[in-house]
XYZ file of C-alpha atoms in Angstrom:
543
model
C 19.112 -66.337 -100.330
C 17.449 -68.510 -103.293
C 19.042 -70.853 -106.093
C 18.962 -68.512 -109.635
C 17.581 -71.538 -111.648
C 19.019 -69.920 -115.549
C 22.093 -69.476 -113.960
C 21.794 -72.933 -111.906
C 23.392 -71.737 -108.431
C 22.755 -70.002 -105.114
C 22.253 -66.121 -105.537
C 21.615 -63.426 -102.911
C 23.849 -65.079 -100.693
C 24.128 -62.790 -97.975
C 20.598 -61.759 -97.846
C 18.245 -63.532 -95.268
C 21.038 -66.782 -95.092
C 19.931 -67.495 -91.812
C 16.212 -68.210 -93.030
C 14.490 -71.394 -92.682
C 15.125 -73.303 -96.018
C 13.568 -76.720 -95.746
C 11.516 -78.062 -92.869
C 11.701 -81.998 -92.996
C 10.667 -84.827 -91.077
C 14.068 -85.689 -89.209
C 15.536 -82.249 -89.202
C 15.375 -78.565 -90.533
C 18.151 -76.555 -92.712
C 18.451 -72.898 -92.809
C 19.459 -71.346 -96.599
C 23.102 -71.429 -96.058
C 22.865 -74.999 -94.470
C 20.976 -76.039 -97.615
C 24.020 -74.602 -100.112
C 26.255 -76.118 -97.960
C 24.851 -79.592 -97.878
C 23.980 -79.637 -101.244
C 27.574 -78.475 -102.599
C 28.906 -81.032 -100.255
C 26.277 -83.358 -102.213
C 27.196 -83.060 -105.421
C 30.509 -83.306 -104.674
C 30.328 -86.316 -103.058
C 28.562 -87.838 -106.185
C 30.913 -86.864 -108.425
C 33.394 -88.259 -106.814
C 31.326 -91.845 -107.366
C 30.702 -91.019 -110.866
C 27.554 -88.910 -111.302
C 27.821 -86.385 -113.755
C 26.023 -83.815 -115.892
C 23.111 -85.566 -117.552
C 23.831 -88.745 -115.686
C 20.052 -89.547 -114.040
C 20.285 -90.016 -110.298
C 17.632 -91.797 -108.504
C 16.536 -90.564 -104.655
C 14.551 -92.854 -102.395
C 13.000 -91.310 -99.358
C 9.591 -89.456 -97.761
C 10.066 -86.162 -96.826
C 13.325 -86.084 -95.318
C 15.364 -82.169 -95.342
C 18.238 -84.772 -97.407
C 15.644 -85.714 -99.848
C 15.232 -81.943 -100.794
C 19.238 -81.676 -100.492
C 19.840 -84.622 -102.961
C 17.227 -82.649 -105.109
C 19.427 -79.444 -104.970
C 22.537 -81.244 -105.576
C 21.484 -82.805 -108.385
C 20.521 -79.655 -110.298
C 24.089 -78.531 -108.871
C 25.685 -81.633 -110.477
C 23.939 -80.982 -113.641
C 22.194 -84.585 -112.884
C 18.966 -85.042 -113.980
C 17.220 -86.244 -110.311
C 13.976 -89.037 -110.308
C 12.242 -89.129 -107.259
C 10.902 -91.849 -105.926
C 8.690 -91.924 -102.693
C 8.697 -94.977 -100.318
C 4.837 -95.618 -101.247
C 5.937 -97.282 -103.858
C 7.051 -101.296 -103.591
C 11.018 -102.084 -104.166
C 9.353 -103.630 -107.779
C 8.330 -100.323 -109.013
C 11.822 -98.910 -108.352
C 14.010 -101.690 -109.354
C 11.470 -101.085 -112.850
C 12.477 -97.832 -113.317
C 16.376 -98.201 -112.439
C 16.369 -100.968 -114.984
C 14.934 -98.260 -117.738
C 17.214 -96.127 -116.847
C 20.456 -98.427 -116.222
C 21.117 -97.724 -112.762
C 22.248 -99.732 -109.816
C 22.421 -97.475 -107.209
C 20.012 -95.315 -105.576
C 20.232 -92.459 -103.031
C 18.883 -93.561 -99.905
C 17.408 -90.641 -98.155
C 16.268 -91.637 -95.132
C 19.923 -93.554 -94.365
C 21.881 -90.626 -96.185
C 23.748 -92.248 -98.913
C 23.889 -94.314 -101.969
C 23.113 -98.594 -101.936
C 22.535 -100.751 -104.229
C 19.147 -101.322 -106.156
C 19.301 -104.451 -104.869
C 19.813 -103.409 -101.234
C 22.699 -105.268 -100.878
C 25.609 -103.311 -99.968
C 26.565 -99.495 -99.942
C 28.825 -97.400 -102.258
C 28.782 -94.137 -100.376
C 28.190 -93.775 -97.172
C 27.701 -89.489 -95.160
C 28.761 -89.490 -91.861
C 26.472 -87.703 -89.713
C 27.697 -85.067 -87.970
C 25.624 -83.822 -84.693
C 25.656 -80.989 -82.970
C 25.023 -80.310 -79.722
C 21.299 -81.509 -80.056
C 21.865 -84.022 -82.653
C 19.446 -84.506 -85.491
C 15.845 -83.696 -84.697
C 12.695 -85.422 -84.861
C 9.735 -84.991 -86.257
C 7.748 -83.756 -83.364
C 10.459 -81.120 -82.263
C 10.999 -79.980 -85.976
C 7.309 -78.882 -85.449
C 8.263 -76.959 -82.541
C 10.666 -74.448 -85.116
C 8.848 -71.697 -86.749
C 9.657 -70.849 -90.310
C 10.217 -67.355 -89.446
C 13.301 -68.026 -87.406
C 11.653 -68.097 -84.205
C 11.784 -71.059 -81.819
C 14.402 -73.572 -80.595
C 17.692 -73.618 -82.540
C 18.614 -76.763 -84.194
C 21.553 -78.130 -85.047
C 21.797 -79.781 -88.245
C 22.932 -83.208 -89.751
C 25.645 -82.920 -92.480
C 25.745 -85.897 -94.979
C 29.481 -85.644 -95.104
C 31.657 -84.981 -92.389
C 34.228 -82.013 -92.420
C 38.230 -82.485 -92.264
C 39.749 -80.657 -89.831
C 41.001 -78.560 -92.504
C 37.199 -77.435 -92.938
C 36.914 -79.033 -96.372
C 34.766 -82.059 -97.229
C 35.658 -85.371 -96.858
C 34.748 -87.959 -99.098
C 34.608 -91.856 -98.823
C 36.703 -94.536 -101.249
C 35.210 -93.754 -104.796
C 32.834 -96.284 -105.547
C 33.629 -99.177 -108.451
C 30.223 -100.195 -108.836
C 29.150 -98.788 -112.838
C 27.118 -95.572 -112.911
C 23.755 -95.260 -115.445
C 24.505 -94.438 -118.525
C 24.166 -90.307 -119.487
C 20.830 -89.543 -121.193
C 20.534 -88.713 -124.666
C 18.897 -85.688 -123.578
C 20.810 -83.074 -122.488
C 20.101 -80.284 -119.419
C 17.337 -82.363 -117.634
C 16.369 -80.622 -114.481
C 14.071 -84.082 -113.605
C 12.665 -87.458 -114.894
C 9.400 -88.178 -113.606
C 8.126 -91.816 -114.163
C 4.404 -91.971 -114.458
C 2.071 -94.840 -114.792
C 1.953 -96.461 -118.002
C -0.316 -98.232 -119.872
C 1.968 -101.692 -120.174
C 2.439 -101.859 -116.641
C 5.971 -100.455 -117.305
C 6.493 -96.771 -115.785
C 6.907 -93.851 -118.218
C 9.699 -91.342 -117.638
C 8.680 -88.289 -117.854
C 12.038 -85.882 -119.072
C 11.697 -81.791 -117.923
C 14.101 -79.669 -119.376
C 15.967 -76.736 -117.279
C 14.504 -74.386 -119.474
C 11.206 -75.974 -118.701
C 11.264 -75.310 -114.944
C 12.779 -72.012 -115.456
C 9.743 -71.296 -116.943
C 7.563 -72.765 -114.302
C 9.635 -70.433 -111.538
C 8.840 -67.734 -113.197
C 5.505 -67.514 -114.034
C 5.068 -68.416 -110.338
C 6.893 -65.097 -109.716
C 5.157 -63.075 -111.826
C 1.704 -64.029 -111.546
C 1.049 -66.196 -108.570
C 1.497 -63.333 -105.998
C 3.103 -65.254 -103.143
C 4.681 -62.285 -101.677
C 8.167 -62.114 -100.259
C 9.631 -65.534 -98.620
C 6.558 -67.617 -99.089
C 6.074 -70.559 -96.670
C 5.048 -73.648 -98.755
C 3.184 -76.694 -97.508
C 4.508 -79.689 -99.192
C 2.091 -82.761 -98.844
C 2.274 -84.204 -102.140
C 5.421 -86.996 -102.788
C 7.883 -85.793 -104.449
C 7.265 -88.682 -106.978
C 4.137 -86.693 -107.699
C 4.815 -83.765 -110.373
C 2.382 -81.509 -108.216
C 5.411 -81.531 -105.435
C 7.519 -79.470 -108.045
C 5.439 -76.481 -107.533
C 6.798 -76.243 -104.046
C 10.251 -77.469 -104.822
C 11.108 -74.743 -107.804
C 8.638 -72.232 -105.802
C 10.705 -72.077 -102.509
C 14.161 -72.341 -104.507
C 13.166 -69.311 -106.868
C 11.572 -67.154 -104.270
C 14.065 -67.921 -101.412
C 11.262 -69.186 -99.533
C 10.744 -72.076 -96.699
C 9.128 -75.578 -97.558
C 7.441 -77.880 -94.763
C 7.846 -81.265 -95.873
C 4.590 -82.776 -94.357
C 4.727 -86.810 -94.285
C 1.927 -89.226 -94.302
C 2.555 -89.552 -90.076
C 2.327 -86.156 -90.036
C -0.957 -85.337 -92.128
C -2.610 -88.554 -90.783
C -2.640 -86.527 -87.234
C -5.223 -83.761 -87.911
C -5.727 -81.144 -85.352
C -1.272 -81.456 -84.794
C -0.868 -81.304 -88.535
C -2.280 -77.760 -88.679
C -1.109 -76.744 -85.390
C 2.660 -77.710 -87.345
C 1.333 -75.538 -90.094
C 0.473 -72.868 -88.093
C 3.340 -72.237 -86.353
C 5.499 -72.066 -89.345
C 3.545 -69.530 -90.675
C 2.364 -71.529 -94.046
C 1.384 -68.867 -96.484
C 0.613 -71.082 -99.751
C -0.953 -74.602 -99.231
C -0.320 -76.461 -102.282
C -2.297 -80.063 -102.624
C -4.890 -81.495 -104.993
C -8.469 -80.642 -103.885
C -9.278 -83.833 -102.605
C -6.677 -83.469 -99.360
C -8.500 -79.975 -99.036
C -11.651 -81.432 -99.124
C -10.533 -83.751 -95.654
C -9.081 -80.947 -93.955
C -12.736 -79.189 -93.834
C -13.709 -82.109 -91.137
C -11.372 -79.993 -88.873
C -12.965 -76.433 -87.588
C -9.229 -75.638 -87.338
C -9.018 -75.447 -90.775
C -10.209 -71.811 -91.071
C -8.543 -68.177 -91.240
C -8.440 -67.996 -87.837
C -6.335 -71.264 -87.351
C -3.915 -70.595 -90.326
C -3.662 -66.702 -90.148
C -0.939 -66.609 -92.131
C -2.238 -68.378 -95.242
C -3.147 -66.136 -98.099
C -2.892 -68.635 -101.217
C -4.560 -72.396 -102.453
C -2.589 -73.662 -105.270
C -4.472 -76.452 -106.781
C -3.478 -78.845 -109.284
C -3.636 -82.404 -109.774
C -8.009 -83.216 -110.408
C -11.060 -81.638 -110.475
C -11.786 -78.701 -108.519
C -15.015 -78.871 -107.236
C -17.476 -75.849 -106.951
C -18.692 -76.791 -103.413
C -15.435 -77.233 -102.138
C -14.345 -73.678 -103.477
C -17.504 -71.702 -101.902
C -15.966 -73.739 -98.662
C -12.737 -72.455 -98.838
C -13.893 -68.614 -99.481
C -16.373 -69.108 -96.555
C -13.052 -70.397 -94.345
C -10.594 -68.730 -95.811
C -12.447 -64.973 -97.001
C -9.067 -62.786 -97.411
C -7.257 -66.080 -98.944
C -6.493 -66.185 -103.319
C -7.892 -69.666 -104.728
C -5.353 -70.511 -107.867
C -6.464 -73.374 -109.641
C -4.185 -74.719 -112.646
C -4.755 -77.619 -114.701
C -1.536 -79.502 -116.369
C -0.620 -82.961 -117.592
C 3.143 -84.313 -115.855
C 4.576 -83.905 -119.426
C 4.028 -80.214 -119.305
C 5.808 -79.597 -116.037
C 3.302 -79.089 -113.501
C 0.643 -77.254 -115.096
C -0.430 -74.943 -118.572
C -3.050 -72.802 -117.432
C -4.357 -71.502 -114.643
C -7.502 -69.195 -113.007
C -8.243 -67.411 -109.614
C -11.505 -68.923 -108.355
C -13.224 -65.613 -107.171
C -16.764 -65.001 -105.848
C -17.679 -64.248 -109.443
C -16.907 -67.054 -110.856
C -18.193 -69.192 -108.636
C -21.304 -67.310 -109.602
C -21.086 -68.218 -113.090
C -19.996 -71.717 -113.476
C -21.462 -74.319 -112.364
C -18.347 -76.591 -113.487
C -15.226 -74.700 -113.073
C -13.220 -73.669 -116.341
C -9.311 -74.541 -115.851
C -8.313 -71.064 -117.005
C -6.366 -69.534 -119.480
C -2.776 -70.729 -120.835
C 0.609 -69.618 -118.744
C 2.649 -66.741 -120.225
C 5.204 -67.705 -123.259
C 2.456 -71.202 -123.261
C -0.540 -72.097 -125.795
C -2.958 -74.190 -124.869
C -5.816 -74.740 -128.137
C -8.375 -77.765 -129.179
C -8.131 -80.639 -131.839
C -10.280 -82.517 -132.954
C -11.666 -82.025 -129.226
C -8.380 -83.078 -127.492
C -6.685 -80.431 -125.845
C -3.221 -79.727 -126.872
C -0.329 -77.714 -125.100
C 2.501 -76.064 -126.693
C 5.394 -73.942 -125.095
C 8.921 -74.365 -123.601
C 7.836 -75.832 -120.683
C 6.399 -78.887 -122.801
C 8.783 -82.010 -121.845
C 11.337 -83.623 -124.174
C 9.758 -86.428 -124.379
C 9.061 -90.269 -122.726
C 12.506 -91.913 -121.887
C 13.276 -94.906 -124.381
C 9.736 -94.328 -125.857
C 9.867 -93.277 -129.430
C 6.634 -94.597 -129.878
C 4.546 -92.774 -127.661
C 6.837 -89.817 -128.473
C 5.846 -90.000 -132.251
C 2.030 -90.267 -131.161
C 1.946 -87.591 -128.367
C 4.589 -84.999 -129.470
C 4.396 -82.529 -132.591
C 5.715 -78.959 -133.209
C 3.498 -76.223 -133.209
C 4.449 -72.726 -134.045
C 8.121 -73.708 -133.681
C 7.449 -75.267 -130.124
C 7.456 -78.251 -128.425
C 3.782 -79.434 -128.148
C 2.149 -82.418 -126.795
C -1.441 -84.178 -126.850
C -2.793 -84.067 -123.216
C -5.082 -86.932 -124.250
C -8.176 -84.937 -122.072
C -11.372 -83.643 -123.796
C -11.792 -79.954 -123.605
C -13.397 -77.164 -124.611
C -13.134 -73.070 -125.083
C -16.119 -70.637 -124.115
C -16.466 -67.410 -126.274
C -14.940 -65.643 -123.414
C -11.694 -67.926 -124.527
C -11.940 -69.708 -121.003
C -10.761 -73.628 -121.154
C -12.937 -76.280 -119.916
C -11.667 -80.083 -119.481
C -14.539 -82.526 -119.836
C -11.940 -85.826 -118.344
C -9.952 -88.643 -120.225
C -10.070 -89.759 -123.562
C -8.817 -93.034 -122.922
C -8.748 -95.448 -119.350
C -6.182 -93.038 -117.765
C -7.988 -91.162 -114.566
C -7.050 -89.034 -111.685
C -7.961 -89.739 -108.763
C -6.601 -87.906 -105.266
C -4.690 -86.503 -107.178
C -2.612 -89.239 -108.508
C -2.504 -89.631 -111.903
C -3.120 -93.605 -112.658
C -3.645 -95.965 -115.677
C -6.114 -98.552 -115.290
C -3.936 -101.193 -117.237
C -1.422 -100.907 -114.915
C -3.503 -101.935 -112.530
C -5.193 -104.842 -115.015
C -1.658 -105.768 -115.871
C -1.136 -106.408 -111.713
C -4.318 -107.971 -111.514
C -3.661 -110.408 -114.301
C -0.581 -111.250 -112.501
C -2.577 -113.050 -109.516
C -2.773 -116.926 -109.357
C -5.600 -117.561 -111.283
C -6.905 -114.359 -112.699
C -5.629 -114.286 -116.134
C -8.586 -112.127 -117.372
C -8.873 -108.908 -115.295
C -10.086 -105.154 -115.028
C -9.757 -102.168 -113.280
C -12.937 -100.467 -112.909
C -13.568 -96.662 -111.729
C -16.496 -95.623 -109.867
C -17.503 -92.156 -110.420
C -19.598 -89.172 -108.583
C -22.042 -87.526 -110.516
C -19.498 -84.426 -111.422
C -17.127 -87.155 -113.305
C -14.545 -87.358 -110.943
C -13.284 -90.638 -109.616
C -14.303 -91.839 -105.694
C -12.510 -95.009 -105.658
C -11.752 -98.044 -107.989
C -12.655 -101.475 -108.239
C -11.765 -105.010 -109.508
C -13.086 -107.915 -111.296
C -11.865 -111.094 -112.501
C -13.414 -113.769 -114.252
C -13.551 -117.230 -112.899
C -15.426 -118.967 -115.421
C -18.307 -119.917 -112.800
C -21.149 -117.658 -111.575
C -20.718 -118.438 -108.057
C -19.567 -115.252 -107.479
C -16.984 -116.684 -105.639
C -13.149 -115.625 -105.434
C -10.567 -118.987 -105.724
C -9.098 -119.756 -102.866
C -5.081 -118.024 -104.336
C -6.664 -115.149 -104.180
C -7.595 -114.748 -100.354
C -4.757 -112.403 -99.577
C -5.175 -110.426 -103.067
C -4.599 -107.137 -101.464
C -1.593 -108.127 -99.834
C -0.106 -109.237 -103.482
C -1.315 -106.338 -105.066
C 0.964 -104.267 -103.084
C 4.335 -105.792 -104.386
C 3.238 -104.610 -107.265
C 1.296 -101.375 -106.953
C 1.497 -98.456 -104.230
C -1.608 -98.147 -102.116
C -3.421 -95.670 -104.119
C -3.679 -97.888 -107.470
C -4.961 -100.535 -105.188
C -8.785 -101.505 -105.709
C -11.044 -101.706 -102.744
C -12.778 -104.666 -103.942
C -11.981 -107.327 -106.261
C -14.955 -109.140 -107.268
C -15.514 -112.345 -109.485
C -17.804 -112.648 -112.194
C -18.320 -115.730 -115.018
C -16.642 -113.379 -117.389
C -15.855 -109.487 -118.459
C -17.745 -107.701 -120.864
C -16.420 -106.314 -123.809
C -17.363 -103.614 -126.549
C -18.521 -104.024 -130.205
C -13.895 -103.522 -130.825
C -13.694 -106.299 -128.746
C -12.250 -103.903 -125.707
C -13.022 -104.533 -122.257
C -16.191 -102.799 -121.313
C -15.132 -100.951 -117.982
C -18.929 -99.002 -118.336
C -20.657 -101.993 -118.391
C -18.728 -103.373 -115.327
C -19.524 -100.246 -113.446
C -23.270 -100.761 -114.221
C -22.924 -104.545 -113.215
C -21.491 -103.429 -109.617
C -24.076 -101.173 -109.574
C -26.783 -103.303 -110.196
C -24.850 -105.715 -107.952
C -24.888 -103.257 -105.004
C -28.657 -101.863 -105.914
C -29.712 -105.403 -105.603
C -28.175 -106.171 -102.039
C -29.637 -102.660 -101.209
C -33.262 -103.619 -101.968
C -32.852 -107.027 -100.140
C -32.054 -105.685 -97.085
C -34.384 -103.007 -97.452
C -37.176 -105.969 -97.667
């Protein structure tokens, strides 16, 4: 089985139903589980007032319901906007406001609650089987190739005796508004530079497009098996969602508890059978601390998918020393153009050549060109533009050659062999893990602390450019070097505000912050100062 994405339903319905589908946290669903759960999905949202175009938010971390909700949703014809848990109830109750919702689906609990958390409109009745639900250790034990203990699964709603779907007392409470866009597959909300989230809105056609260039030129074979690490808040998370959907594949939903356990986490992989790891370099880069992490303890992986940062020479040579027969795909692609634009295999040869790797060529049916040094993408799978943001719309978004066609805001560059280079941001917005983050979000949280009306996010950078962590300073007014008492527990308030990743790991105080000749905040100058700070302490102790 997969889900035809053009014509937005399950196809090949009686081939391979009984294949793994989704391997979550709490409990595994084979293909025709997953078009059963997500029919019963949809309908149960209708029947509380989603419709076509309506956005629904889902609230969860790798649970087999949070991929159902997903399904339904493009079922529904409802736009879906996930939202991981690593993100405080203030970031989401930000973006329901945007988009007029009070209700959220809850998929850890299985239904819909208020924004608020108080109260719940619709409510799935779990249905067990004879082994219930399953946890997160035993859905390890079940091998994506069918093999292994049978599990029963958890419906969201519970059948009639009839066999048809019940559903609960239609809720009262008011549904969002429908977009003004129309055939949304997704909104993604990404940082913004207020401290309000953007929404990023993907067209149908767009991940249409994404599904099938991954067909065509990705070479994942038959029935890939997709490691999903990434939240699905996280655009890089799509590559695994529309992969496995298109190609009737499986995908193991790998949580933080899971990932954080090494030697077990690839032992989970493992026995699946994972054939494409998809993650930004950086979680690569941690994995090579295990000697499991090698041909010989994933023999079934034959593809890295990499998106999301830099990747960096050394770690490539790594993988094609630990991984010799596996394909190293790296793509390059801003949120707004659905994933990614352009893409390269990383072979021995061009290792050989580059000492900085190029991020490819653009996708088929894409364009990817230079302006005035800013690199520029145009192509169907270009999205329709920032939710309720006209402004940035009119500033980012242009036609080219009849297309859709946005400014990626990154430098880059084109060889004479018509390879693209990116050379990083053109304004304060970095990557870093992956995560895509803007440091005045994280000055607008900062400023937000008793006391620390003037503040700045600073990053700290390895010599090839890309970001190791970030760090904080705010002025006191005194050159004491001292923090004020408020701010003791700064971390701790921070992360009402921000999720972990955005979180500096310092905050530091200084008389006042630099700023440039435009009267901007002088972020390189603050790096210097903590480096001069640090070099100082070095040379003391050294003494």
């Amino acid at each position: 089985m997969r889900f035809d994405l053009s014509a937005n339903g399950f196809a090949d319905t009686d081939v391979r139903a009984d294949a793994w589908a989704v391997i979550g946290a709490d409990r595994a669903l084979r293909w025709h589980e997953l078009s059963e759960q997500a029919h019963a999905w949809a309908s149960l949202a209708r029947a509380h007032g989603f419709a076509a175009d309506v956005p629904v938010i889902i609230r969860g971390h790798k649970e087999a319901g949070f991929f159902v909700a997903m399904v339904g949703a493009l079922l529904l014809g409802a736009p879906f906007v996930p939202v991981d848990t690593i993100y405080p109830d203030e970031r989401m109750q930000r973006i329901a406001s945007t988009l007029g919702a009070q209700m959220y689906f809850d998929a850890h609990r299985g239904r819909f609650v208020s924004v608020s958390g108080q109260g719940a409109w619709i409510e799935f009745d779990a249905v067990e089987g004879e082994e219930g639900s399953i946890s997160e250790s035993e859905s390890a034990s079940t091998s994506a190739s069918g093999s292994g203990s049978t599990f029963a699964s958890t419906s969201m709603a519970s059948p009639s005796a009839s066999g048809s779907t019940s559903i609960s007392t239609a809720s009262t409470a008011p549904t969002p508004p429908a977009l003004h866009e129309k055939n949304l597959a997704y909104v993604l909300f990404t940082s913004g530079t207020t401290g309000e989230p953007k929404g990023v809105q993907i067209g149908r056609e767009s991940v249409a497009a994404l599904a099938d260039w991954m067909v065509a030129d990705f070479a994942l074979g038959d029935a890939p098996v997709f490691l999903n690490q990434a939240p699905f808040s996280f655009d890089l998370s799509m590559y695994e969602v529309f992969g496995t959907l298109a190609l009737g594949g499986t995908v193991v939903l790998a949580s933080r508890a899971l990932t954080a356990q090494g030697a077990a986490f690839l032992t989970t992989l493992a026995r699946h059978g994972m054939t494409t790891w998809v993650s930004t370099p950086s979680f690569a880069q941690q994995q090579l601390l295990n000697p499991q992490f090698s041909q010989d303890g994933l023999p079934a992986l034959r593809t890295f998918l990499f998106c999301g940062e830099v990747l960096p020479v050394a770690l490539a040579r790594q993988l094609r020393q630990r991984f010799p027969s596996a394909r190293i795909i790296n793509t390059y692609g801003p949120t707004e153009a659905t994933v990614a634009t352009t893409w390269i295999v990383v072979d021995d040869a061009v290792l050989a050549h580059h000492a900085r790797l190029p991020i490819g060529h653009a996708k088929r049916d894409a364009e990817v060109f230079v302006d005035a040094g800013e690199l520029c993408i145009a192509g169907a799978h270009v999205m329709r533009g920032y939710l309720n943001r006209e402004d940035l719309n009119a500033a980012r978004m242009f036609t080219h050659n009849g297309q859709r066609a946005f400014r990626t805001g990154d430098l880059g560059a084109v060889d004479g062999d018509g390879l693209l280079f990116c050379h990083g941001r053109i304004d304060d917005q970095i990557k870093m893990g992956g995560y895509r983050i803007e440091l005045m979000e994280i000055d607008a949280a900062l400023r937000a602390l008793p006391g620390a009306a003037s503040a700045a996010a600073v990053p700290l950078r390895r010599p090839d450019g890309s970001v190791a962590r970030i760090v904080a300073f705010v002025a006191t007014g005194n050159d004491d070097g001292r923090l004020p008492d408020a701010l003791h527990d700064w971390k701790t308030l921070l992360a009402a505000r921000l999720p972990s990743y955005m979180i500096p790991s310092e905050l530091l105080a200084c008389r006042s912050l630099p700023v440039s000749v435009n009267f901007k905040i002088d972020r390189v100058q603050l790096a210097q100062d903590y480096r001069d700070v640090h070099f100082k302490a070095q040379r003391q102790h050294n003494a």
